[in-house]
Short mmCIF file of C-alpha atoms and ligand atoms in Angstrom, two decimals:
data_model
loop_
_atom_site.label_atom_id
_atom_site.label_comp_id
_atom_site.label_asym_id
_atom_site.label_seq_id
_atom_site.Cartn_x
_atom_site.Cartn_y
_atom_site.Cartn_z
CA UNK D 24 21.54 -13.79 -42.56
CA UNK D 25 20.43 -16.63 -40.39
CA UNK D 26 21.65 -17.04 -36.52
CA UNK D 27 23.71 -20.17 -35.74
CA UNK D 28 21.30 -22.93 -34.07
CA UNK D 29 22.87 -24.57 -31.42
CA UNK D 30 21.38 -28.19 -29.59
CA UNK D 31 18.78 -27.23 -27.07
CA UNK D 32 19.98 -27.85 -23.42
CA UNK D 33 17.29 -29.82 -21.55
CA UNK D 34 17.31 -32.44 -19.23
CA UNK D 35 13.69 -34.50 -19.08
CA UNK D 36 12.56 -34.74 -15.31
CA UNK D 37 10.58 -37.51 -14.18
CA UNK D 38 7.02 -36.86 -13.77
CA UNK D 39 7.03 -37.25 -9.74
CA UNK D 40 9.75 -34.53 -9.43
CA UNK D 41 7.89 -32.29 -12.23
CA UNK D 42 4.64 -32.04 -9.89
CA UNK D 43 6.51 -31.32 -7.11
CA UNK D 44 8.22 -28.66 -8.61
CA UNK D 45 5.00 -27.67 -10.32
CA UNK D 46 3.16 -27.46 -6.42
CA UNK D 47 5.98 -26.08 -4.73
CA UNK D 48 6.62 -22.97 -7.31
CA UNK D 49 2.85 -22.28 -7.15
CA UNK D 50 2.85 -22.71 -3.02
CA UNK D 51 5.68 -20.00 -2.95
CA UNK D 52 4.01 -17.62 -5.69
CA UNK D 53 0.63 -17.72 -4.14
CA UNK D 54 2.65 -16.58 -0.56
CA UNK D 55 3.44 -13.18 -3.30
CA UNK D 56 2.10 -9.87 -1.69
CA UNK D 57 2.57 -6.49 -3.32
CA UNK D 58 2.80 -4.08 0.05
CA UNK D 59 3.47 -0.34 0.25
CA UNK D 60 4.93 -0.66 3.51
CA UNK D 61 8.61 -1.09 3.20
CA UNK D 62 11.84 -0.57 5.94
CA UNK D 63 14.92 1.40 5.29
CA UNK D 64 16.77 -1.60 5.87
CA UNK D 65 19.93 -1.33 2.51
CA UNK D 66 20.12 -4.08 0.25
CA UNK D 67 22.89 -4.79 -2.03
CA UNK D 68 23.34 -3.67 -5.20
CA UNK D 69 24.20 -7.31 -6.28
CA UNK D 70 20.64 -8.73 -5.16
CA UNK D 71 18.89 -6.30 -7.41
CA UNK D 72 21.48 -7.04 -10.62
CA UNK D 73 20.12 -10.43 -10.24
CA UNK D 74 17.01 -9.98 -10.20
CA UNK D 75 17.12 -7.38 -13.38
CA UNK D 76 19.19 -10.17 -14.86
CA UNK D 77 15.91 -12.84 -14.09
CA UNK D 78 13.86 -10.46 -15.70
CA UNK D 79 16.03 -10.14 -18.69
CA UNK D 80 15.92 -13.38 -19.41
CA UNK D 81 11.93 -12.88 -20.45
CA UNK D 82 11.36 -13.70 -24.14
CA UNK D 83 10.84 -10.68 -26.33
CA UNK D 84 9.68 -9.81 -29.98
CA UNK D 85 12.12 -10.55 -32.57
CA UNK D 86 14.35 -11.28 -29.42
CA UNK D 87 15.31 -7.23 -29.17
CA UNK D 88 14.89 -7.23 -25.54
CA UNK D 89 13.38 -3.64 -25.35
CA UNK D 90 13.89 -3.17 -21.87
CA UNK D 91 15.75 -0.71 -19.84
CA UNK D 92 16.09 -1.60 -15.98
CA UNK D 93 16.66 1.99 -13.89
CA UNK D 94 18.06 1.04 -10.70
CA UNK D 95 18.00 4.18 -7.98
CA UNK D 96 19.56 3.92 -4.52
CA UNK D 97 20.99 7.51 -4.48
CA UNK D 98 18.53 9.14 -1.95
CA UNK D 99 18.64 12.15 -3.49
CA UNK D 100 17.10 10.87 -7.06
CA UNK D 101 15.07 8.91 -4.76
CA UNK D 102 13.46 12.01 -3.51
CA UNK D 103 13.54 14.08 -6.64
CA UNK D 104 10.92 11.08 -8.23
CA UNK D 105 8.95 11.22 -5.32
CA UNK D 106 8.20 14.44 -5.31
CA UNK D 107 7.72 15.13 -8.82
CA UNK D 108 4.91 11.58 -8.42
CA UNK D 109 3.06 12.99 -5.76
CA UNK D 110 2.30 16.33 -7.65
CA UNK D 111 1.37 14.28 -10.65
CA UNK D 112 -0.74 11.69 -8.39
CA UNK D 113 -2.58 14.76 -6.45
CA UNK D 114 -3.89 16.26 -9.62
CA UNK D 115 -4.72 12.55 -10.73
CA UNK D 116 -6.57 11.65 -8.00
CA UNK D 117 -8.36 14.86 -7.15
CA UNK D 118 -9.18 15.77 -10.70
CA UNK D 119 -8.34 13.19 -13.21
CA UNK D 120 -9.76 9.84 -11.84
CA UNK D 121 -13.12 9.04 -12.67
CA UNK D 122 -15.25 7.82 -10.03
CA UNK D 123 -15.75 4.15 -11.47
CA UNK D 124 -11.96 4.28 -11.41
CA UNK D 125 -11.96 5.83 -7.43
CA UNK D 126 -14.99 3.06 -6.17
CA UNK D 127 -11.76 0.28 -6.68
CA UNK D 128 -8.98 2.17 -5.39
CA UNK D 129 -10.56 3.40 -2.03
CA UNK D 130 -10.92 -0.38 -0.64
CA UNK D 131 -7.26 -0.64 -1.34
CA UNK D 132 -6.27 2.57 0.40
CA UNK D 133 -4.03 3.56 -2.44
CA UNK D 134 -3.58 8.14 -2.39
CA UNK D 135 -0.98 10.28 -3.52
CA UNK D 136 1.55 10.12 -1.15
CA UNK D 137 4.30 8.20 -1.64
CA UNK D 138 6.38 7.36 0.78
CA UNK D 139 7.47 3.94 -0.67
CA UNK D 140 9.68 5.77 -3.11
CA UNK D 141 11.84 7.36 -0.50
CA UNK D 142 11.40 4.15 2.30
CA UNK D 143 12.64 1.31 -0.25
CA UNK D 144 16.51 1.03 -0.55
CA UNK D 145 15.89 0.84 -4.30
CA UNK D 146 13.49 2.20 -6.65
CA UNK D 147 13.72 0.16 -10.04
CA UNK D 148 12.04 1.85 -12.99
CA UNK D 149 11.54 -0.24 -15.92
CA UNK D 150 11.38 1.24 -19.38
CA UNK D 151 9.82 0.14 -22.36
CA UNK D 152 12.30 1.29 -25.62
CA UNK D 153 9.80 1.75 -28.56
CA UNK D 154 13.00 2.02 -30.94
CA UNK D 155 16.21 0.08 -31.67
CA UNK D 156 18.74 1.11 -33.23
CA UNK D 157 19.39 -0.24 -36.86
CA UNK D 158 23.18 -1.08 -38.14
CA UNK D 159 22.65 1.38 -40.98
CA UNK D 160 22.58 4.02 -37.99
CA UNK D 161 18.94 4.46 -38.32
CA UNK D 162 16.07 3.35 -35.76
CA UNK D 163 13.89 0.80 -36.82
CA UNK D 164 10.71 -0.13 -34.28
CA UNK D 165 11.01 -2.81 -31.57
CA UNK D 166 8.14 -5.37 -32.27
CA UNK D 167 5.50 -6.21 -28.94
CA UNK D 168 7.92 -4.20 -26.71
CA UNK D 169 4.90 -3.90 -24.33
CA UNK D 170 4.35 -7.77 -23.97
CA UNK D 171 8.00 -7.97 -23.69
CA UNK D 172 8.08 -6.00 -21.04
CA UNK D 173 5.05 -7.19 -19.11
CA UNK D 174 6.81 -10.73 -19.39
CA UNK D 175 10.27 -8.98 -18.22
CA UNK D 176 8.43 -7.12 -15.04
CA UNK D 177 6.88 -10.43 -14.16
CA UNK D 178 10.24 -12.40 -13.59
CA UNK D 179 11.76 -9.53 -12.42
CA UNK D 180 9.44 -9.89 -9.79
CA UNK D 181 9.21 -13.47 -9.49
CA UNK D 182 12.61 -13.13 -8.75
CA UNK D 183 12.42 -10.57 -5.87
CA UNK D 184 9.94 -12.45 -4.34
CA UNK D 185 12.01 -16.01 -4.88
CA UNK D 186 15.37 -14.01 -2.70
CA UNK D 187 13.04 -13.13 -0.22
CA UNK D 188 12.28 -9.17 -0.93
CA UNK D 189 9.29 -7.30 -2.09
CA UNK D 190 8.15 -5.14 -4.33
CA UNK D 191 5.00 -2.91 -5.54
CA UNK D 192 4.07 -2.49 -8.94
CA UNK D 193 3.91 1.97 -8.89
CA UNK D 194 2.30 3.00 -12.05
CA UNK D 195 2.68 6.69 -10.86
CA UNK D 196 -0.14 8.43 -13.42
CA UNK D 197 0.76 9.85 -15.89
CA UNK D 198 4.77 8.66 -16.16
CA UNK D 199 6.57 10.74 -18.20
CA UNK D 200 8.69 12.98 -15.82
CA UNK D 201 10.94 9.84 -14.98
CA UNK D 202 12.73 10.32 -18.25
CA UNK D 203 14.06 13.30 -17.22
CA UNK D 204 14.97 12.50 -14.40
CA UNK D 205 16.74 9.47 -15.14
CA UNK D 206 18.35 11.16 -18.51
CA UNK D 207 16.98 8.51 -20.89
CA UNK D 208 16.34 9.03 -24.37
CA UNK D 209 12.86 10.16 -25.90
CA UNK D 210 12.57 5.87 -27.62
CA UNK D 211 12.05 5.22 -24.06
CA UNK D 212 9.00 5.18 -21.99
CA UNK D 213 8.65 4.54 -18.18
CA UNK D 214 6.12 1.89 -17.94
CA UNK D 215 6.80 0.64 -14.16
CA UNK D 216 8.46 1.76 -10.76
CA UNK D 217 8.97 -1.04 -8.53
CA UNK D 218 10.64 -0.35 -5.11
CA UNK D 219 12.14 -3.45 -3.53
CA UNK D 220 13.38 -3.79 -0.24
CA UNK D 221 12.48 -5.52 2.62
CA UNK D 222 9.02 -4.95 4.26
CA UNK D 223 8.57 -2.66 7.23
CA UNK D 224 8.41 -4.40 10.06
CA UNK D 225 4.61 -3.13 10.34
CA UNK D 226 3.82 -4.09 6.61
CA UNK D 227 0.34 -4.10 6.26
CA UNK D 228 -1.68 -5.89 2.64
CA UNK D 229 -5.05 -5.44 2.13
CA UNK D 230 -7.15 -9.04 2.77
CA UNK D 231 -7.96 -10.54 -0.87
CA UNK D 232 -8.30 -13.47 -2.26
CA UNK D 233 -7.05 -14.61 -5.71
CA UNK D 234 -9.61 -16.32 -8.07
CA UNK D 235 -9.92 -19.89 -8.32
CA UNK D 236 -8.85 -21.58 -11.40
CA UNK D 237 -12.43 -22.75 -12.60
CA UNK D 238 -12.78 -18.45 -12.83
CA UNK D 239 -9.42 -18.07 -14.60
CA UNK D 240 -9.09 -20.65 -17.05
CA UNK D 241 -10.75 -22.72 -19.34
CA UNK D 242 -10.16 -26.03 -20.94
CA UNK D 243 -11.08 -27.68 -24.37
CA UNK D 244 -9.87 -31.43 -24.18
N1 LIG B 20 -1.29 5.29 -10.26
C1 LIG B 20 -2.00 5.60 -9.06
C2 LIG B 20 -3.31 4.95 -8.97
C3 LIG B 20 -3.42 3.49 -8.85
C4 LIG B 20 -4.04 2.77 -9.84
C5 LIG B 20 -4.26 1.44 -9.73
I1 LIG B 20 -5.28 0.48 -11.20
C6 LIG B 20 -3.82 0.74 -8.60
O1 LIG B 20 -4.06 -0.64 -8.49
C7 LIG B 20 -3.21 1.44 -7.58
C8 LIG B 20 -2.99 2.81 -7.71
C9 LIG B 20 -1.14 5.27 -7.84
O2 LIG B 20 -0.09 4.65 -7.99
O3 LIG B 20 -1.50 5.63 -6.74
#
C-alpha cells in the first residue's frame, strides 16, 4: 500500500540570503574540533534529546531509521564501558594494530586510556539495528543501515557542535561489549561512542589542516 503524499513545505530564499547562509554554516563547521579533553561540567538531559532528535532526522534506507541513540549519564555505566574499552584498546594497540595502522595514530596521540568516557557528562553510543521488525512478527533486514547511520552520526554532531558542545567520534576496537552493557538486542551493533560535554578548560587538538576543495572535489560542467 502506498504512503499518503502530502505538498512539500519549502519556502524559496533569495539568492543573497542563500550564500550567506551557505558561508556562514561552512564558517561555523570549519570552527568543528573533535577533542579528548573534556570537563565534568553536567549538561542537561534535554540538550542531548535534541541533538539525538537532529540526528534522527538523517534520511535512511527505505526510511526505517535503523538507529538506536544510547544516552549514559549514570556514572556508574559510565565507568563499567570504560573499563571494559580500555582492556579491549590495550590488547588492540599492543597486539592487534598493525604498524601502518600505528605510524597515523602516534602523531595524534590517541592510546588506550580513556578517560573521556568517565570525564564527559554523557557518553552517547549509537547503534546500527541490522533488523526490523516485520508486521507478520518476523524480522526482515534494514536496507544501507550503515549509510544511514553515518548520515545520522553526522547531524548528530553537527548539532552538538551548532549548541555549543563537543564531541569525539570513540570507535573503541573491537565494539561488541557495549551491547551488554547497555542490554540491547543481538540486531543491534555499536558502531559509535560519542561523549559530549563541554571541553576541559585545558582542551588540547592536535594542529591539522583540512584539505582544500580543489583536493576534495571534482567538477564536470
Ligand atoms: N579505536 C582506537 C584507535 C583509533 C583509531 C583511529 I582510525 C583513530 O582516528 C583514533 C583512534 C581508539 O579509539 O583509540
Amino acid at each position: 500500500m502506498k504512503d499518503e503524499f502530502v505538498p512539500l513545505e519549502w519556502n524559496e530564499l533569495p539568492v543573497t540570503e542563500m550564500e550567506r547562509r551557505a558561508g556562514a554554516l561552512y564558517e561555523q563547521m570549519n570552527l568543528r574540533r573533535t577533542t579528548r579533553h573534556f570537563s565534568k561540567r553536567p549538561v542537561s538531559r534535554e540538550l542531548i534529546e535534541k541533538a539525538i532528535m537532529c540526528g534522527a532526522t538523517a534520511p535512511s534506507g527505505a526510511h526505517l531509521q535503523p538507529w538506536t541513540f544510547v544516552a549514559v549519564s549514570s556514572a556508574e555505566m559510565k565507568m563499567k564501558m570504560r573499563e571494559a574499552a580500555e582492556i579491549e584498546e590495550e590488547r588492540t594497540y599492543s597486539e592487534r594494530m598493525p604498524e601502518a595502522w600505528q605510524e597515523l595514530l602516534q602523531p595524534l596521540g590517541t592510546d588506550a586510556v580513556k578517560e573521556h568516557m568517565t570525564d564527559a557528562p554523557w557518553l552517547v553510543v549509537l547503534f546500527r539495528q541490522s533488523k526490523r521488525m516485520r508486521s507478520n512478527g518476523e524480522f526482515g533486514p534494514t536496507y544501507y543501515s550503515t549509510e544511514s547511520c553515518g548520515i545520522a552520526a553526522g547531524m548528530f554532531i553537527q548539532a552538538i557542535h551548532n549548541m555549543g558542545l563537543v564531541t569525539l567520534t570513540h570507535t573503541p576496537s573491537p565494539m561488541g561489549f557495549l551491547r551488554g552493557i547497555l542490554g540491547r538486542p543481538a540486531h543491534e551493533h555499536a558502531m559509535l561512542v560519542m561523549p559530549v560535554g563541554y571541553p576541559a578548560e585545558d582542551a588540547t587538538v592536535p594542529k591539522l589542516s583540512r584539505k582544500p576543495l580543489d583536493d576534495v572535489a571534482v567538477f564536470f560542467e
